[in-house]
PDB file of C-alpha atoms in Angstrom:
ATOM      1  CA  MET I   1       9.252  -2.142 -10.662  1.00 74.00           C
ATOM      2  CA  SER I   2       6.395   0.174  -9.820  1.00 81.00           C
ATOM      3  CA  PRO I   3       2.840  -0.639 -11.263  1.00 89.00           C
ATOM      4  CA  THR I   4       1.670   1.536 -14.487  1.00 94.00           C
ATOM      5  CA  VAL I   5      -1.149   3.711 -13.478  1.00 95.00           C
ATOM      6  CA  PRO I   6      -3.558   1.092 -15.978  1.00 96.00           C
ATOM      7  CA  GLU I   7      -2.459  -1.358 -13.114  1.00 97.00           C
ATOM      8  CA  LEU I   8      -3.175   0.458 -10.243  1.00 97.00           C
ATOM      9  CA  HIS I   9      -7.112   1.397 -11.800  1.00 98.00           C
ATOM     10  CA  ARG I  10      -7.633  -2.358 -12.662  1.00 97.00           C
ATOM     11  CA  ARG I  11      -6.707  -2.572  -8.949  1.00 97.00           C
ATOM     12  CA  ALA I  12      -8.980   0.098  -7.553  1.00 98.00           C
ATOM     13  CA  ALA I  13     -11.617  -1.237  -9.874  1.00 98.00           C
ATOM     14  CA  GLY I  14     -11.362  -5.003  -8.714  1.00 98.00           C
ATOM     15  CA  ARG I  15     -11.791  -3.062  -5.091  1.00 98.00           C
ATOM     16  CA  PHE I  16     -14.777  -1.772  -5.939  1.00 98.00           C
ATOM     17  CA  GLY I  17     -16.655  -4.000  -7.513  1.00 98.00           C
ATOM     18  CA  HIS I  18     -16.142  -6.600  -4.902  1.00 98.00           C
ATOM     19  CA  LEU I  19     -17.504  -4.077  -2.765  1.00 98.00           C
ATOM     20  CA  VAL I  20     -20.657  -3.891  -5.397  1.00 98.00           C
ATOM     21  CA  HIS I  21     -20.991  -7.159  -4.805  1.00 98.00           C
ATOM     22  CA  ALA I  22     -21.147  -7.143  -1.370  1.00 97.00           C
ATOM     23  CA  VAL I  23     -24.487  -4.889  -1.022  1.00 98.00           C
ATOM     24  CA  ARG I  24     -27.298  -6.374   0.383  1.00 96.00           C
ATOM     25  CA  ALA I  25     -30.995  -6.181  -1.362  1.00 96.00           C
ATOM     26  CA  ASP I  26     -31.502  -4.580   1.664  1.00 96.00           C
ATOM     27  CA  GLN I  27     -28.819  -1.339   1.376  1.00 97.00           C
ATOM     28  CA  TRP I  28     -28.501   0.334  -1.278  1.00 97.00           C
ATOM     29  CA  THR I  29     -30.428   2.927   0.227  1.00 96.00           C
ATOM     30  CA  LEU I  30     -28.799   3.197   2.804  1.00 96.00           C
ATOM     31  CA  PRO I  31     -26.816   6.397   3.488  1.00 95.00           C
ATOM     32  CA  THR I  32     -23.348   7.566   2.458  1.00 95.00           C
ATOM     33  CA  PRO I  33     -20.172   9.342   3.844  1.00 92.00           C
ATOM     34  CA  CYS I  34     -21.537  11.430   1.112  1.00 90.00           C
ATOM     35  CA  PRO I  35     -24.607  13.687   2.099  1.00 86.00           C
ATOM     36  CA  GLU I  36     -26.299  13.597  -1.724  1.00 90.00           C
ATOM     37  CA  TRP I  37     -26.081  10.205  -2.356  1.00 95.00           C
ATOM     38  CA  ASP I  38     -27.373   6.772  -0.850  1.00 97.00           C
ATOM     39  CA  VAL I  39     -25.710   3.604  -1.935  1.00 98.00           C
ATOM     40  CA  HIS I  40     -27.728   3.530  -4.960  1.00 98.00           C
ATOM     41  CA  ALA I  41     -26.831   6.621  -6.433  1.00 97.00           C
ATOM     42  CA  LEU I  42     -22.808   6.771  -5.398  1.00 98.00           C
ATOM     43  CA  VAL I  43     -22.846   3.231  -7.372  1.00 98.00           C
ATOM     44  CA  GLY I  44     -24.919   4.965  -9.896  1.00 98.00           C
ATOM     45  CA  HIS I  45     -22.038   8.197  -9.699  1.00 96.00           C
ATOM     46  CA  VAL I  46     -18.791   5.917 -10.493  1.00 98.00           C
ATOM     47  CA  VAL I  47     -21.025   3.827 -12.427  1.00 98.00           C
ATOM     48  CA  THR I  48     -21.087   7.216 -15.347  1.00 97.00           C
ATOM     49  CA  GLU I  49     -18.004   7.948 -14.558  1.00 96.00           C
ATOM     50  CA  ASN I  50     -17.178   3.880 -16.585  1.00 98.00           C
ATOM     51  CA  LEU I  51     -19.665   5.161 -19.324  1.00 97.00           C
ATOM     52  CA  TRP I  52     -17.504   7.874 -19.658  1.00 96.00           C
ATOM     53  CA  VAL I  53     -14.824   6.838 -20.206  1.00 97.00           C
ATOM     54  CA  PRO I  54     -14.906   4.734 -23.542  1.00 96.00           C
ATOM     55  CA  PRO I  55     -15.801   7.707 -25.716  1.00 96.00           C
ATOM     56  CA  LEU I  56     -13.250   9.965 -23.798  1.00 95.00           C
ATOM     57  CA  PHE I  57     -10.480   7.708 -25.654  1.00 96.00           C
ATOM     58  CA  GLU I  58     -12.303   7.543 -28.892  1.00 94.00           C
ATOM     59  CA  GLY I  59     -11.565  11.083 -28.771  1.00 92.00           C
ATOM     60  CA  ARG I  60     -14.875  13.025 -27.686  1.00 92.00           C
ATOM     61  CA  THR I  61     -15.459  15.261 -25.646  1.00 88.00           C
ATOM     62  CA  VAL I  62     -18.808  16.178 -23.380  1.00 88.00           C
ATOM     63  CA  ALA I  63     -20.619  18.001 -25.660  1.00 88.00           C
ATOM     64  CA  ASP I  64     -20.250  15.265 -28.268  1.00 89.00           C
ATOM     65  CA  VAL I  65     -21.318  13.385 -26.282  1.00 85.00           C
ATOM     66  CA  GLY I  66     -23.824  15.720 -24.657  1.00 83.00           C
ATOM     67  CA  GLY I  67     -27.064  14.069 -22.599  1.00 82.00           C
ATOM     68  CA  ARG I  68     -26.623  10.497 -23.650  1.00 86.00           C
ATOM     69  CA  LEU I  69     -25.564   8.912 -20.042  1.00 88.00           C
ATOM     70  CA  ASP I  70     -27.536  11.302 -18.304  1.00 88.00           C
ATOM     71  CA  GLY I  71     -30.018   9.089 -15.555  1.00 88.00           C
ATOM     72  CA  ASP I  72     -29.617   5.701 -13.670  1.00 92.00           C
ATOM     73  CA  PRO I  73     -27.659   3.910 -15.105  1.00 95.00           C
ATOM     74  CA  LEU I  74     -28.038   0.655 -13.003  1.00 97.00           C
ATOM     75  CA  GLY I  75     -31.202  -0.420 -14.260  1.00 94.00           C
ATOM     76  CA  ALA I  76     -32.842  -3.380 -12.808  1.00 94.00           C
ATOM     77  CA  ASP I  77     -29.702  -4.910 -12.265  1.00 96.00           C
ATOM     78  CA  ALA I  78     -26.822  -3.387 -10.115  1.00 97.00           C
ATOM     79  CA  GLN I  79     -23.858  -5.371 -10.365  1.00 97.00           C
ATOM     80  CA  ALA I  80     -24.577  -6.181 -13.693  1.00 98.00           C
ATOM     81  CA  ALA I  81     -24.138  -2.701 -15.079  1.00 98.00           C
ATOM     82  CA  TRP I  82     -20.722  -2.071 -12.996  1.00 98.00           C
ATOM     83  CA  ASP I  83     -19.686  -5.503 -14.183  1.00 98.00           C
ATOM     84  CA  ASP I  84     -20.748  -4.495 -17.436  1.00 98.00           C
ATOM     85  CA  SER I  85     -19.465  -0.561 -16.607  1.00 98.00           C
ATOM     86  CA  ALA I  86     -16.364  -1.758 -16.076  1.00 98.00           C
ATOM     87  CA  ALA I  87     -14.772  -3.548 -18.156  1.00 98.00           C
ATOM     88  CA  ALA I  88     -15.549  -1.295 -20.973  1.00 97.00           C
ATOM     89  CA  ALA I  89     -13.844   1.294 -18.871  1.00 98.00           C
ATOM     90  CA  THR I  90     -11.172  -1.172 -18.117  1.00 97.00           C
ATOM     91  CA  ALA I  91     -10.313  -2.509 -22.092  1.00 97.00           C
ATOM     92  CA  ALA I  92     -10.038   1.815 -23.349  1.00 97.00           C
ATOM     93  CA  ILE I  93      -7.330   2.722 -20.673  1.00 97.00           C
ATOM     94  CA  HIS I  94      -5.716  -0.810 -21.173  1.00 96.00           C
ATOM     95  CA  ALA I  95      -5.454  -0.042 -25.199  1.00 94.00           C
ATOM     96  CA  GLU I  96      -2.289   0.874 -26.679  1.00 89.00           C
ATOM     97  CA  ARG I  97      -0.985   4.717 -26.096  1.00 91.00           C
ATOM     98  CA  ALA I  98      -4.415   5.048 -24.012  1.00 93.00           C
ATOM     99  CA  THR I  99      -1.585   6.886 -21.214  1.00 93.00           C
ATOM    100  CA  ASP I 100      -0.047   9.385 -23.443  1.00 93.00           C
ATOM    101  CA  GLN I 101      -3.649   9.935 -25.337  1.00 93.00           C
ATOM    102  CA  ILE I 102      -5.110  13.642 -25.213  1.00 95.00           C
ATOM    103  CA  VAL I 103      -8.116  13.465 -23.274  1.00 93.00           C
ATOM    104  CA  HIS I 104     -10.810  16.287 -23.688  1.00 94.00           C
ATOM    105  CA  LEU I 105     -12.965  16.569 -19.954  1.00 90.00           C
ATOM    106  CA  SER I 106     -15.137  18.745 -18.825  1.00 85.00           C
ATOM    107  CA  PHE I 107     -12.231  21.854 -17.593  1.00 82.00           C
ATOM    108  CA  GLY I 108      -9.498  20.569 -20.233  1.00 86.00           C
ATOM    109  CA  ASP I 109      -7.343  19.170 -22.270  1.00 91.00           C
ATOM    110  CA  VAL I 110      -5.625  16.705 -19.590  1.00 91.00           C
ATOM    111  CA  PRO I 111      -3.214  13.241 -20.605  1.00 94.00           C
ATOM    112  CA  GLY I 112      -4.416  10.137 -20.425  1.00 95.00           C
ATOM    113  CA  HIS I 113      -2.683   9.124 -17.439  1.00 95.00           C
ATOM    114  CA  GLU I 114      -3.430  12.137 -15.819  1.00 93.00           C
ATOM    115  CA  TYR I 115      -7.341  11.269 -16.743  1.00 94.00           C
ATOM    116  CA  ILE I 116      -6.888   7.444 -15.341  1.00 97.00           C
ATOM    117  CA  THR I 117      -5.459   9.168 -12.167  1.00 95.00           C
ATOM    118  CA  GLN I 118      -8.547  10.517 -11.161  1.00 93.00           C
ATOM    119  CA  LEU I 119     -10.373   7.767 -11.823  1.00 97.00           C
ATOM    120  CA  VAL I 120      -7.474   5.699  -9.361  1.00 97.00           C
ATOM    121  CA  ALA I 121      -8.611   8.359  -6.612  1.00 96.00           C
ATOM    122  CA  ASP I 122     -12.410   8.275  -7.577  1.00 95.00           C
ATOM    123  CA  LEU I 123     -12.815   4.514  -7.256  1.00 98.00           C
ATOM    124  CA  VAL I 124     -10.088   4.637  -3.968  1.00 98.00           C
ATOM    125  CA  ILE I 125     -11.714   7.261  -2.047  1.00 96.00           C
ATOM    126  CA  HIS I 126     -15.707   6.085  -3.059  1.00 97.00           C
ATOM    127  CA  GLY I 127     -14.589   2.998  -2.337  1.00 98.00           C
ATOM    128  CA  TRP I 128     -13.994   3.927   0.775  1.00 97.00           C
ATOM    129  CA  ASP I 129     -17.629   5.469   1.427  1.00 96.00           C
ATOM    130  CA  LEU I 130     -19.344   2.503   0.218  1.00 97.00           C
ATOM    131  CA  ALA I 131     -17.497  -0.021   1.848  1.00 97.00           C
ATOM    132  CA  HIS I 132     -18.443   2.576   5.000  1.00 95.00           C
ATOM    133  CA  ALA I 133     -21.665   2.480   4.115  1.00 95.00           C
ATOM    134  CA  ILE I 134     -22.523  -0.949   4.061  1.00 96.00           C
ATOM    135  CA  GLY I 135     -20.299  -2.178   6.620  1.00 93.00           C
ATOM    136  CA  GLN I 136     -17.823  -3.726   5.528  1.00 95.00           C
ATOM    137  CA  ASP I 137     -13.769  -4.155   5.410  1.00 94.00           C
ATOM    138  CA  GLU I 138     -12.537   0.512   5.343  1.00 95.00           C
ATOM    139  CA  THR I 139      -9.054  -0.596   4.296  1.00 95.00           C
ATOM    140  CA  LEU I 140      -7.105   0.744   1.964  1.00 96.00           C
ATOM    141  CA  ASP I 141      -4.624  -0.480  -0.376  1.00 96.00           C
ATOM    142  CA  PRO I 142      -1.485   1.457   0.924  1.00 96.00           C
ATOM    143  CA  GLU I 143       0.217   1.843  -2.030  1.00 97.00           C
ATOM    144  CA  LEU I 144      -2.758   3.335  -4.306  1.00 97.00           C
ATOM    145  CA  VAL I 145      -3.927   5.394  -1.132  1.00 97.00           C
ATOM    146  CA  ASP I 146       0.270   7.125  -1.935  1.00 96.00           C
ATOM    147  CA  VAL I 147      -0.857   7.487  -5.266  1.00 95.00           C
ATOM    148  CA  CYS I 148      -4.002   9.537  -4.441  1.00 95.00           C
ATOM    149  CA  ALA I 149      -1.954  11.327  -1.898  1.00 94.00           C
ATOM    150  CA  SER I 150       0.313  12.257  -4.676  1.00 93.00           C
ATOM    151  CA  TRP I 151      -2.396  13.426  -6.861  1.00 91.00           C
ATOM    152  CA  PHE I 152      -3.821  14.980  -5.111  1.00 88.00           C
ATOM    153  CA  SER I 153      -1.787  17.150  -3.406  1.00 83.00           C
ATOM    154  CA  ARG I 154      -0.858  19.216  -6.296  1.00 84.00           C
ATOM    155  CA  LEU I 155      -5.086  19.709  -7.337  1.00 77.00           C
ATOM    156  CA  ALA I 156      -6.765  20.302  -4.217  1.00 69.00           C
ATOM    157  CA  ASP I 157      -6.574  24.107  -3.796  1.00 69.00           C
ATOM    158  CA  GLN I 158      -8.619  23.565  -7.488  1.00 73.00           C
ATOM    159  CA  ALA I 159     -10.987  21.108  -6.383  1.00 66.00           C
ATOM    160  CA  ARG I 160     -11.916  22.778  -3.266  1.00 69.00           C
ATOM    161  CA  GLN I 161     -12.803  26.604  -4.972  1.00 68.00           C
ATOM    162  CA  ALA I 162     -14.581  24.553  -7.713  1.00 61.00           C
ATOM    163  CA  GLY I 163     -16.341  22.779  -4.515  1.00 62.00           C
ATOM    164  CA  ILE I 164     -15.854  19.745  -6.103  1.00 68.00           C
ATOM    165  CA  VAL I 165     -14.677  18.046  -2.808  1.00 73.00           C
ATOM    166  CA  GLY I 166     -15.332  20.101   0.496  1.00 73.00           C
ATOM    167  CA  PRO I 167     -12.624  20.922   3.009  1.00 77.00           C
ATOM    168  CA  ALA I 168     -10.175  19.601   4.554  1.00 79.00           C
ATOM    169  CA  LEU I 169     -10.180  18.033   8.095  1.00 84.00           C
ATOM    170  CA  PRO I 170      -7.608  18.239  10.775  1.00 87.00           C
ATOM    171  CA  VAL I 171      -5.509  14.326  12.032  1.00 86.00           C
ATOM    172  CA  PRO I 172      -3.294  14.392  14.591  1.00 87.00           C
ATOM    173  CA  GLU I 173       0.282  14.708  13.275  1.00 88.00           C
ATOM    174  CA  THR I 174       0.398  11.054  14.389  1.00 89.00           C
ATOM    175  CA  ALA I 175      -2.376   9.413  11.365  1.00 89.00           C
ATOM    176  CA  ASP I 176      -1.499   7.223   9.000  1.00 92.00           C
ATOM    177  CA  PRO I 177      -1.771   7.956   5.626  1.00 94.00           C
ATOM    178  CA  GLN I 178      -4.911   6.355   4.996  1.00 95.00           C
ATOM    179  CA  THR I 179      -7.002   8.286   7.685  1.00 93.00           C
ATOM    180  CA  ARG I 180      -5.134  11.729   5.802  1.00 93.00           C
ATOM    181  CA  LEU I 181      -6.092  10.890   3.021  1.00 94.00           C
ATOM    182  CA  LEU I 182     -10.154  10.655   3.814  1.00 94.00           C
ATOM    183  CA  ALA I 183      -9.107  13.966   5.788  1.00 91.00           C
ATOM    184  CA  ASP I 184      -7.887  15.236   2.796  1.00 89.00           C
ATOM    185  CA  PHE I 185     -11.203  14.436   0.629  1.00 90.00           C
ATOM    186  CA  GLY I 186     -13.474  15.823   4.224  1.00 87.00           C
ATOM    187  CA  ARG I 187     -13.774  12.035   5.904  1.00 89.00           C
ATOM    188  CA  GLN I 188     -13.253  11.032   8.790  1.00 81.00           C
ATOM    189  CA  ALA I 189     -13.072   7.831   9.902  1.00 72.00           C
ATOM    190  CA  SER I 190     -15.910   6.618  12.405  1.00 67.00           C
ATOM    191  CA  PRO I 191     -17.757   3.708  13.487  1.00 56.00           C
ATOM    192  CA  PRO I 192     -20.511   2.262  10.666  1.00 52.00           C
ATOM    193  CA  TYR I 193     -23.561   3.842  10.681  1.00 49.00           C
ATOM    194  CA  PRO I 194     -26.013   2.751  13.032  1.00 46.00           C
ATOM    195  CA  GLN I 195     -28.697   1.298  10.760  1.00 44.00           C
ATOM    196  CA  ARG I 196     -26.069  -0.932   9.112  1.00 42.00           C
ATOM    197  CA  LEU I 197     -25.222  -3.042  12.297  1.00 41.00           C
ATOM    198  CA  PRO I 198     -27.668  -6.198  12.620  1.00 41.00           C
TER     199      PRO I 198
END
């Protein structure tokens, strides 16, 4: 039996959380594959995504929330901020009928399961970014790779036109699914950044 979308989210969030807790005190300012973000900003982005989940599943709109979630969400304890935000997001996603309700996103209304799949993709891709930045294992869950690739194949052109992701990178025909997924999101597997090495 295939896992549900909320179960896939729990797996993706669990992996990202493991990586957040692996960040050393001297690694928060390291660069990531997202040129505009260091490790602190990358984790802050994903924590902010978590913070949006409960109000959106409560039926609120982006306008309703306004600027309440602006600013640095990590505070003095980034790992605790991740834990708290992930727990709240997971609870909202696993609430009864969450996958079927309509969620009001900035670009329009979508079913809950579509929003959750978007969150899964965000966790998977940024999880790879974080692993790459701090020198952890970059291997992605093959089932999550397949889910993300299938979901993104429907939205890639729209996402690129909106500037959400950059152009896809070329890959050889023999490339494995993880390499293809990363290339679709403008990322290329490569050795860790030199400054991350001991």
